[in-house]
């Protein structure tokens, strides 16, 4: 049995600082870091290099979501708000910025990725701060019995997105996740 920690929305690697404050720092887990925003790669790689003596790290330069797709990734005026969602709000509304180029990134289905890189009996902890993709990602997970069996804990930050009725609501997702006896910590604004 292998233990995995998925840092979905890795940004510049702040999760390592948070893990250091916990009673259990997850150093016994393989740390998977998902970050589709290229403007964060240099700092994220630097942080991963610093933490590599303590953790087994797998850096994934793409996003996770509900489906496999190649779509526009929007850079925002708050560099912690970059998102696959064109409109996003947490405790404040973020605005898309235009820097002379368009970022097009890959999105991989969360349940498909779990089934591909883990094995039956493995344990997965999900720490999701994906700036709006949490809805599609978690909806696809609760609809995948084989993938959700491997998840032991979910920490998810919820955001406001345009047309949220496209997906299950935060309350619906919470109810579905609880049916699987998964430890759930919800943070956020939606």
XYZ file of N, CA and C in Angstrom:
570
model
N 0.842 -1.172 0.000
C 0.000 0.000 0.000
C 0.894 1.244 0.000
N 0.593 2.147 -0.918
C 1.315 3.416 -1.017
C 0.373 4.540 -0.636
N 0.923 5.532 0.046
C 0.141 6.708 0.426
C 0.493 7.865 -0.503
N -0.551 8.580 -0.948
C -0.381 9.693 -1.883
C -1.046 10.938 -1.318
N -0.421 12.092 -1.539
C -0.991 13.384 -1.178
C -1.031 14.202 -2.461
N -2.243 14.553 -2.921
C -2.409 15.347 -4.140
C -2.605 16.811 -3.748
N -1.644 17.655 -4.105
C -1.748 19.100 -3.911
C -2.258 19.675 -5.230
N -3.556 19.872 -5.320
C -4.194 20.297 -6.574
C -4.325 21.817 -6.548
N -3.527 22.469 -7.379
C -3.408 23.919 -7.371
C -2.183 24.299 -6.547
N -1.039 23.765 -6.920
C 0.189 23.896 -6.140
C 0.760 25.292 -6.045
N 0.424 26.165 -6.993
C 0.905 27.544 -7.007
C 2.425 27.549 -6.904
N 3.000 28.096 -5.852
C 4.460 28.148 -5.723
C 4.969 27.238 -4.599
N 4.122 26.322 -4.158
C 4.557 25.326 -3.184
C 4.274 25.656 -1.737
N 3.318 26.558 -1.470
C 2.991 26.936 -0.099
C 2.500 25.758 0.742
N 1.989 24.728 0.094
C 1.475 23.583 0.852
C 2.558 22.966 1.720
N 3.803 22.968 1.267
C 4.885 22.432 2.095
C 4.994 23.189 3.417
N 4.805 24.503 3.372
C 4.866 25.312 4.603
C 3.716 24.948 5.543
N 2.532 24.730 4.968
C 1.369 24.338 5.765
C 1.582 22.954 6.378
N 2.098 22.006 5.577
C 2.328 20.655 6.092
C 3.277 20.668 7.287
N 4.245 21.573 7.272
C 5.222 21.660 8.362
C 4.575 22.081 9.684
N 3.369 22.651 9.634
C 2.684 23.085 10.858
C 1.784 22.009 11.435
N 1.610 20.913 10.729
C 0.679 19.860 11.151
C 1.374 18.815 12.024
N 0.622 18.145 12.889
C 1.213 17.056 13.682
C 1.756 15.932 12.786
N 1.068 15.682 11.664
C 1.512 14.686 10.680
C 1.868 15.446 9.411
N 3.130 15.439 9.021
C 3.589 16.278 7.906
C 3.507 15.600 6.528
N 2.978 14.394 6.476
C 2.777 13.654 5.223
C 4.090 13.283 4.524
N 5.189 13.267 5.246
C 6.454 12.857 4.627
C 6.459 11.372 4.280
N 5.480 10.629 4.781
C 5.337 9.212 4.432
C 4.447 9.016 3.198
N 4.048 10.099 2.549
C 3.235 10.074 1.331
C 4.072 10.522 0.135
N 3.747 10.034 -1.042
C 4.269 10.630 -2.275
C 3.457 11.892 -2.515
N 4.124 13.018 -2.696
C 3.461 14.305 -2.894
C 3.355 14.568 -4.400
N 2.144 14.648 -4.878
C 1.861 14.981 -6.274
C 1.416 16.446 -6.301
N 2.097 17.277 -7.074
C 1.758 18.700 -7.140
C 1.285 19.016 -8.552
N 0.054 19.532 -8.648
C -0.570 19.858 -9.934
C -0.652 21.380 -10.059
N -0.022 21.930 -11.087
C -0.064 23.373 -11.312
C 0.006 23.664 -12.810
N -1.117 24.119 -13.391
C -1.129 24.403 -14.830
C -0.620 25.798 -15.220
N -0.359 26.675 -14.247
C 0.036 28.048 -14.567
C 1.550 28.146 -14.759
N 2.011 28.415 -15.975
C 3.457 28.443 -16.213
C 4.181 29.563 -15.468
N 3.472 30.612 -15.083
C 4.182 31.697 -14.397
C 4.619 31.314 -12.983
N 4.160 30.170 -12.486
C 4.555 29.724 -11.150
C 5.657 28.661 -11.159
N 6.005 28.149 -12.337
C 6.917 27.001 -12.401
C 8.267 27.256 -11.745
N 8.899 28.391 -12.009
C 10.250 28.627 -11.488
C 10.264 28.556 -9.959
N 9.352 29.264 -9.303
C 9.310 29.249 -7.834
C 8.875 27.885 -7.305
N 7.946 27.232 -8.005
C 7.479 25.920 -7.565
C 8.606 24.892 -7.671
N 9.344 24.916 -8.757
C 10.472 23.983 -8.916
C 11.525 24.240 -7.844
N 11.799 25.496 -7.570
C 12.773 25.840 -6.527
C 12.326 25.286 -5.173
N 11.045 25.425 -4.851
C 10.516 24.906 -3.585
C 10.595 23.382 -3.547
N 10.261 22.738 -4.658
C 10.327 21.272 -4.721
C 11.758 20.787 -4.514
N 12.707 21.480 -5.108
C 14.113 21.096 -4.920
C 14.505 21.197 -3.447
N 14.074 22.262 -2.766
C 14.392 22.439 -1.349
C 13.762 21.346 -0.492
N 12.588 20.876 -0.877
C 11.861 19.900 -0.069
C 12.168 18.448 -0.455
N 12.967 18.235 -1.481
C 13.183 16.889 -2.019
C 13.938 15.960 -1.076
N 14.644 16.495 -0.079
C 15.326 15.607 0.869
C 14.343 15.007 1.877
N 13.177 15.641 2.028
C 12.179 15.171 2.984
C 11.046 14.392 2.321
N 10.702 14.758 1.099
C 9.527 14.210 0.423
C 9.893 13.570 -0.916
N 9.097 12.579 -1.310
C 9.097 12.089 -2.684
C 8.073 12.944 -3.419
N 8.530 13.700 -4.426
C 7.684 14.701 -5.090
C 7.530 14.364 -6.559
N 6.304 14.479 -7.039
C 6.007 14.338 -8.469
C 5.318 15.628 -8.898
N 5.971 16.378 -9.779
C 5.472 17.664 -10.243
C 4.736 17.474 -11.562
N 3.488 17.920 -11.603
C 2.612 17.723 -12.758
C 2.222 19.088 -13.332
N 2.770 19.489 -14.487
C 2.483 20.815 -15.058
C 1.190 20.847 -15.882
N 0.112 20.411 -15.244
C -1.209 20.425 -15.859
C -2.231 20.484 -14.736
N -3.493 20.664 -15.092
C -4.539 20.744 -14.092
C -5.347 19.473 -14.003
N -6.047 19.321 -12.905
C -7.014 18.242 -12.750
C -8.406 18.843 -12.813
N -9.348 18.060 -13.300
C -10.726 18.518 -13.409
C -11.657 17.335 -13.515
N -12.789 17.555 -14.158
C -13.786 16.507 -14.287
C -13.661 15.691 -15.562
N -12.935 16.226 -16.547
C -12.790 15.555 -17.841
C -11.359 15.723 -18.343
N -11.047 15.020 -19.403
C -9.787 15.238 -20.110
C -10.050 16.276 -21.192
N -9.260 17.332 -21.203
C -9.510 18.419 -22.147
C -8.247 19.251 -22.307
N -8.225 20.067 -23.326
C -7.203 21.074 -23.536
C -7.947 22.380 -23.682
N -7.767 23.292 -22.706
C -8.578 24.504 -22.682
C -7.760 25.714 -22.230
N -8.362 26.884 -22.427
C -7.730 28.123 -21.995
C -7.615 28.149 -20.476
N -6.464 28.600 -20.017
C -6.205 28.783 -18.593
C -5.995 30.274 -18.387
N -6.812 30.869 -17.518
C -6.858 32.320 -17.370
C -5.934 32.789 -16.245
N -4.977 33.633 -16.600
C -4.166 34.289 -15.588
C -4.971 35.462 -15.034
N -4.879 35.665 -13.728
C -5.695 36.670 -13.043
C -4.809 37.762 -12.438
N -5.442 38.852 -12.041
C -4.696 39.944 -11.403
C -4.206 39.567 -10.002
N -4.755 38.534 -9.411
C -4.249 37.945 -8.170
C -3.578 36.647 -8.585
N -2.267 36.564 -8.459
C -1.561 35.398 -9.006
C -1.876 34.097 -8.275
N -2.650 34.155 -7.195
C -3.130 32.930 -6.555
C -4.494 32.536 -7.093
N -5.009 33.284 -8.076
C -6.340 33.033 -8.603
C -6.378 32.512 -10.019
N -5.220 32.195 -10.627
C -5.211 31.673 -11.995
C -6.133 30.456 -12.074
N -6.888 30.335 -13.195
C -7.981 29.368 -13.196
C -8.390 28.949 -14.603
N -8.969 27.758 -14.691
C -9.649 27.350 -15.931
C -10.984 28.077 -16.073
N -11.470 28.677 -15.005
C -12.748 29.398 -15.029
C -12.527 30.841 -15.489
N -13.308 31.320 -16.462
C -13.123 32.702 -16.930
C -13.534 33.750 -15.901
N -14.482 33.409 -15.001
C -14.883 34.325 -13.932
C -14.799 33.576 -12.610
N -14.218 34.255 -11.618
C -13.961 33.599 -10.345
C -14.010 34.623 -9.221
N -14.544 34.175 -8.077
C -14.563 35.031 -6.894
C -14.355 34.150 -5.668
N -13.536 34.645 -4.741
C -13.406 34.006 -3.434
C -13.879 35.039 -2.418
N -12.984 35.581 -1.620
C -13.359 36.688 -0.749
C -13.313 38.006 -1.518
N -12.844 37.940 -2.769
C -12.829 39.086 -3.678
C -12.886 38.563 -5.113
N -13.359 39.383 -6.018
C -13.424 38.997 -7.429
C -12.052 39.225 -8.061
N -11.603 38.252 -8.823
C -10.343 38.408 -9.550
C -10.653 38.684 -11.013
N -9.759 39.379 -11.667
C -9.960 39.800 -13.048
C -8.920 39.143 -13.945
N -9.341 38.723 -15.123
C -8.402 38.166 -16.090
C -7.431 39.256 -16.533
N -6.164 38.874 -16.716
C -5.177 39.803 -17.252
C -4.726 39.296 -18.613
N -4.313 40.197 -19.449
C -3.863 39.850 -20.796
C -2.418 40.313 -20.929
N -1.533 39.363 -21.163
C -0.102 39.651 -21.183
C 0.515 39.442 -22.565
N -0.318 39.431 -23.599
C 0.203 39.278 -24.949
C 0.261 37.847 -25.443
N -0.260 36.927 -24.662
C -0.297 35.520 -25.051
C -1.495 34.875 -24.376
N -1.860 33.690 -24.836
C -2.932 32.912 -24.223
C -2.333 31.610 -23.714
N -2.649 31.251 -22.478
C -2.186 29.982 -21.916
C -3.242 28.925 -22.229
N -2.834 27.871 -22.886
C -3.697 26.734 -23.175
C -3.075 25.548 -22.450
N -3.855 24.919 -21.594
C -3.311 23.868 -20.740
C -4.137 22.591 -20.846
N -3.546 21.524 -20.413
C -4.251 20.249 -20.335
C -4.934 20.125 -18.988
N -6.135 19.570 -19.031
C -6.877 19.214 -17.832
C -7.083 17.698 -17.900
N -6.760 17.030 -16.813
C -6.890 15.581 -16.744
C -7.984 15.254 -15.725
N -8.795 14.284 -16.038
C -9.856 13.835 -15.144
C -9.256 13.294 -13.850
N -9.699 13.836 -12.707
C -9.200 13.377 -11.410
C -9.375 11.870 -11.224
N -10.577 11.313 -11.421
C -10.691 9.868 -11.183
C -9.828 9.046 -12.135
N -9.723 9.463 -13.385
C -8.873 8.722 -14.327
C -7.420 8.770 -13.883
N -6.975 9.923 -13.383
C -5.592 10.044 -12.933
C -5.348 9.164 -11.708
N -6.276 9.188 -10.764
C -6.139 8.336 -9.569
C -6.009 6.876 -9.983
N -6.870 6.429 -10.891
C -6.837 5.025 -11.315
C -5.569 4.684 -12.089
N -4.999 5.656 -12.761
C -3.785 5.413 -13.546
C -2.533 5.322 -12.676
N -2.408 6.193 -11.650
C -1.142 6.273 -10.913
C -1.165 5.598 -9.546
N -2.333 5.120 -9.111
C -2.410 4.422 -7.833
C -2.922 2.998 -8.068
N -2.862 2.214 -7.028
C -3.299 0.812 -7.106
C -4.394 0.562 -6.083
N -5.196 -0.494 -6.284
C -6.171 -0.847 -5.253
C -5.458 -1.017 -3.908
N -6.057 -0.476 -2.863
C -5.451 -0.532 -1.538
C -4.609 0.689 -1.198
N -4.214 1.477 -2.203
C -3.488 2.717 -1.937
C -4.417 3.717 -1.255
N -3.817 4.689 -0.591
C -4.574 5.741 0.086
C -4.212 7.090 -0.503
N -5.239 7.887 -0.827
C -5.045 9.192 -1.439
C -5.685 10.267 -0.565
N -4.906 11.303 -0.246
C -5.407 12.505 0.406
C -5.446 13.589 -0.671
N -6.590 14.258 -0.814
C -6.743 15.329 -1.803
C -6.769 16.670 -1.089
N -5.865 17.562 -1.461
C -5.884 18.950 -0.980
C -6.150 19.803 -2.218
N -7.391 20.263 -2.368
C -7.843 20.897 -3.606
C -8.066 22.392 -3.397
N -7.256 23.184 -4.084
C -7.433 24.635 -4.151
C -7.250 25.000 -5.615
N -8.254 24.656 -6.406
C -8.126 24.703 -7.867
C -8.926 25.823 -8.512
N -9.287 26.830 -7.718
C -9.880 28.054 -8.258
C -11.069 27.785 -9.186
N -12.019 27.004 -8.713
C -13.254 26.769 -9.454
C -13.392 25.390 -10.056
N -12.283 24.707 -10.302
C -12.357 23.359 -10.881
C -12.759 22.308 -9.861
N -12.861 22.713 -8.586
C -13.212 21.752 -7.544
C -14.576 21.112 -7.795
N -15.504 21.858 -8.376
C -16.853 21.317 -8.594
C -16.834 20.155 -9.593
N -16.263 20.389 -10.766
C -16.244 19.328 -11.784
C -15.377 18.161 -11.329
N -14.274 18.465 -10.662
C -13.345 17.446 -10.206
C -14.006 16.511 -9.187
N -14.647 17.098 -8.180
C -15.271 16.282 -7.144
C -16.525 15.576 -7.646
N -17.265 16.221 -8.549
C -18.424 15.548 -9.127
C -17.999 14.305 -9.891
N -16.935 14.407 -10.674
C -16.470 13.227 -11.412
C -15.955 12.162 -10.453
N -15.352 12.581 -9.340
C -14.848 11.616 -8.360
C -15.983 10.840 -7.704
N -17.041 11.535 -7.270
C -18.133 10.825 -6.587
C -18.884 9.901 -7.544
N -18.725 10.108 -8.842
C -19.369 9.243 -9.836
C -18.456 8.096 -10.275
N -17.282 7.980 -9.662
C -16.334 6.923 -10.010
C -16.078 6.041 -8.793
N -16.846 4.950 -8.644
C -16.717 4.097 -7.456
C -15.310 3.547 -7.236
N -14.615 3.213 -8.291
C -13.269 2.641 -8.140
C -12.265 3.682 -7.672
N -12.358 4.904 -8.180
C -11.404 5.944 -7.778
C -11.676 6.432 -6.366
N -12.927 6.664 -6.031
C -13.235 7.234 -4.709
C -12.907 6.254 -3.578
N -12.872 4.961 -3.876
C -12.490 3.956 -2.870
C -11.080 4.193 -2.342
N -10.238 4.816 -3.154
C -8.834 5.017 -2.778
C -8.610 6.322 -2.007
N -9.643 7.157 -1.915
C -9.515 8.461 -1.263
C -9.893 8.321 0.213
N -9.012 8.800 1.098
C -9.259 8.714 2.541
C -9.624 10.063 3.151
N -9.194 11.147 2.509
C -9.453 12.482 3.049
C -9.501 13.482 1.904
N -10.389 14.469 2.035
C -10.481 15.562 1.070
C -10.479 16.880 1.830
N -9.570 17.746 1.442
C -9.517 19.120 1.937
C -9.801 19.964 0.694
N -10.898 20.698 0.678
C -11.287 21.421 -0.542
C -11.677 22.851 -0.235
N -11.137 23.761 -1.022
C -11.537 25.163 -0.951
C -12.514 25.420 -2.087
N -13.649 26.011 -1.742
C -14.687 26.279 -2.737
C -14.715 27.762 -3.096
N -14.948 28.033 -4.377
C -14.973 29.389 -4.920
C -16.319 29.644 -5.593
N -16.602 30.896 -5.857
C -17.771 31.262 -6.658
C -17.356 31.221 -8.126
N -18.186 30.596 -8.959
C -17.932 30.522 -10.390
C -19.190 30.937 -11.140
N -19.020 31.256 -12.412
C -20.165 31.613 -13.248
C -20.923 30.335 -13.614
N -22.234 30.404 -13.591
C -23.100 29.269 -13.923
C -22.777 28.024 -13.089
N -22.812 28.128 -11.771
C -22.455 26.984 -10.924
C -23.400 25.798 -11.083
N -24.586 26.038 -11.642
C -25.547 24.942 -11.838
C -25.043 23.902 -12.834
N -23.928 24.173 -13.494
C -23.311 23.175 -14.393
C -22.895 21.935 -13.622
N -22.688 22.088 -12.317
C -22.143 21.009 -11.502
C -22.991 20.828 -10.240
N -22.735 19.748 -9.527
C -23.336 19.563 -8.217
C -22.916 20.732 -7.332
N -23.778 21.107 -6.402
C -23.450 22.183 -5.471
C -22.480 21.665 -4.400
N -21.941 22.589 -3.631
C -21.051 22.228 -2.529
C -21.782 21.294 -1.556
N -23.043 21.588 -1.228
C -23.801 20.748 -0.306
C -24.064 19.359 -0.883
N -24.378 19.293 -2.180
C -24.594 17.986 -2.817
C -23.301 17.165 -2.819
N -22.187 17.825 -3.121
C -20.902 17.123 -3.121
C -20.570 16.623 -1.718
N -20.807 17.464 -0.718
C -20.546 17.076 0.669
C -21.356 15.828 1.028
N -22.627 15.821 0.676
C -23.486 14.669 0.979
C -22.985 13.404 0.288
N -22.583 13.519 -0.955
C -22.083 12.351 -1.693
C -20.772 11.840 -1.105
N -19.880 12.752 -0.759
C -18.590 12.361 -0.186
C -18.803 11.680 1.158
N -19.716 12.206 1.973
C -19.980 11.616 3.291
C -20.527 10.199 3.194
N -21.213 9.880 2.096
C -21.709 8.508 1.899
C -20.565 7.501 1.842
N -19.362 7.981 1.501
C -18.197 7.099 1.360
C -17.309 7.108 2.605
N -17.794 7.745 3.679
C -17.043 7.818 4.943
C -15.645 8.399 4.767
N -15.544 9.407 3.934
C -14.280 10.094 3.695
C -14.226 11.321 4.595
N -13.104 11.493 5.283
C -12.913 12.681 6.108
C -12.881 13.899 5.180
N -13.728 14.888 5.464
C -13.875 16.050 4.590
C -13.682 17.335 5.388
N -12.797 18.178 4.898
C -12.618 19.518 5.448
C -12.882 20.499 4.314
N -13.917 21.312 4.481
C -14.274 22.276 3.442
C -13.895 23.666 3.918
N -13.217 24.401 3.033
C -12.905 25.796 3.304
C -13.369 26.586 2.100
N -13.434 27.862 2.245
C -13.747 28.669 1.083
C -14.937 29.560 1.252
N -15.459 29.990 0.125
C -16.336 31.142 0.070
C -17.666 30.877 -0.622
N -17.780 29.799 -1.363
C -19.007 29.554 -2.147
C -20.117 28.999 -1.273
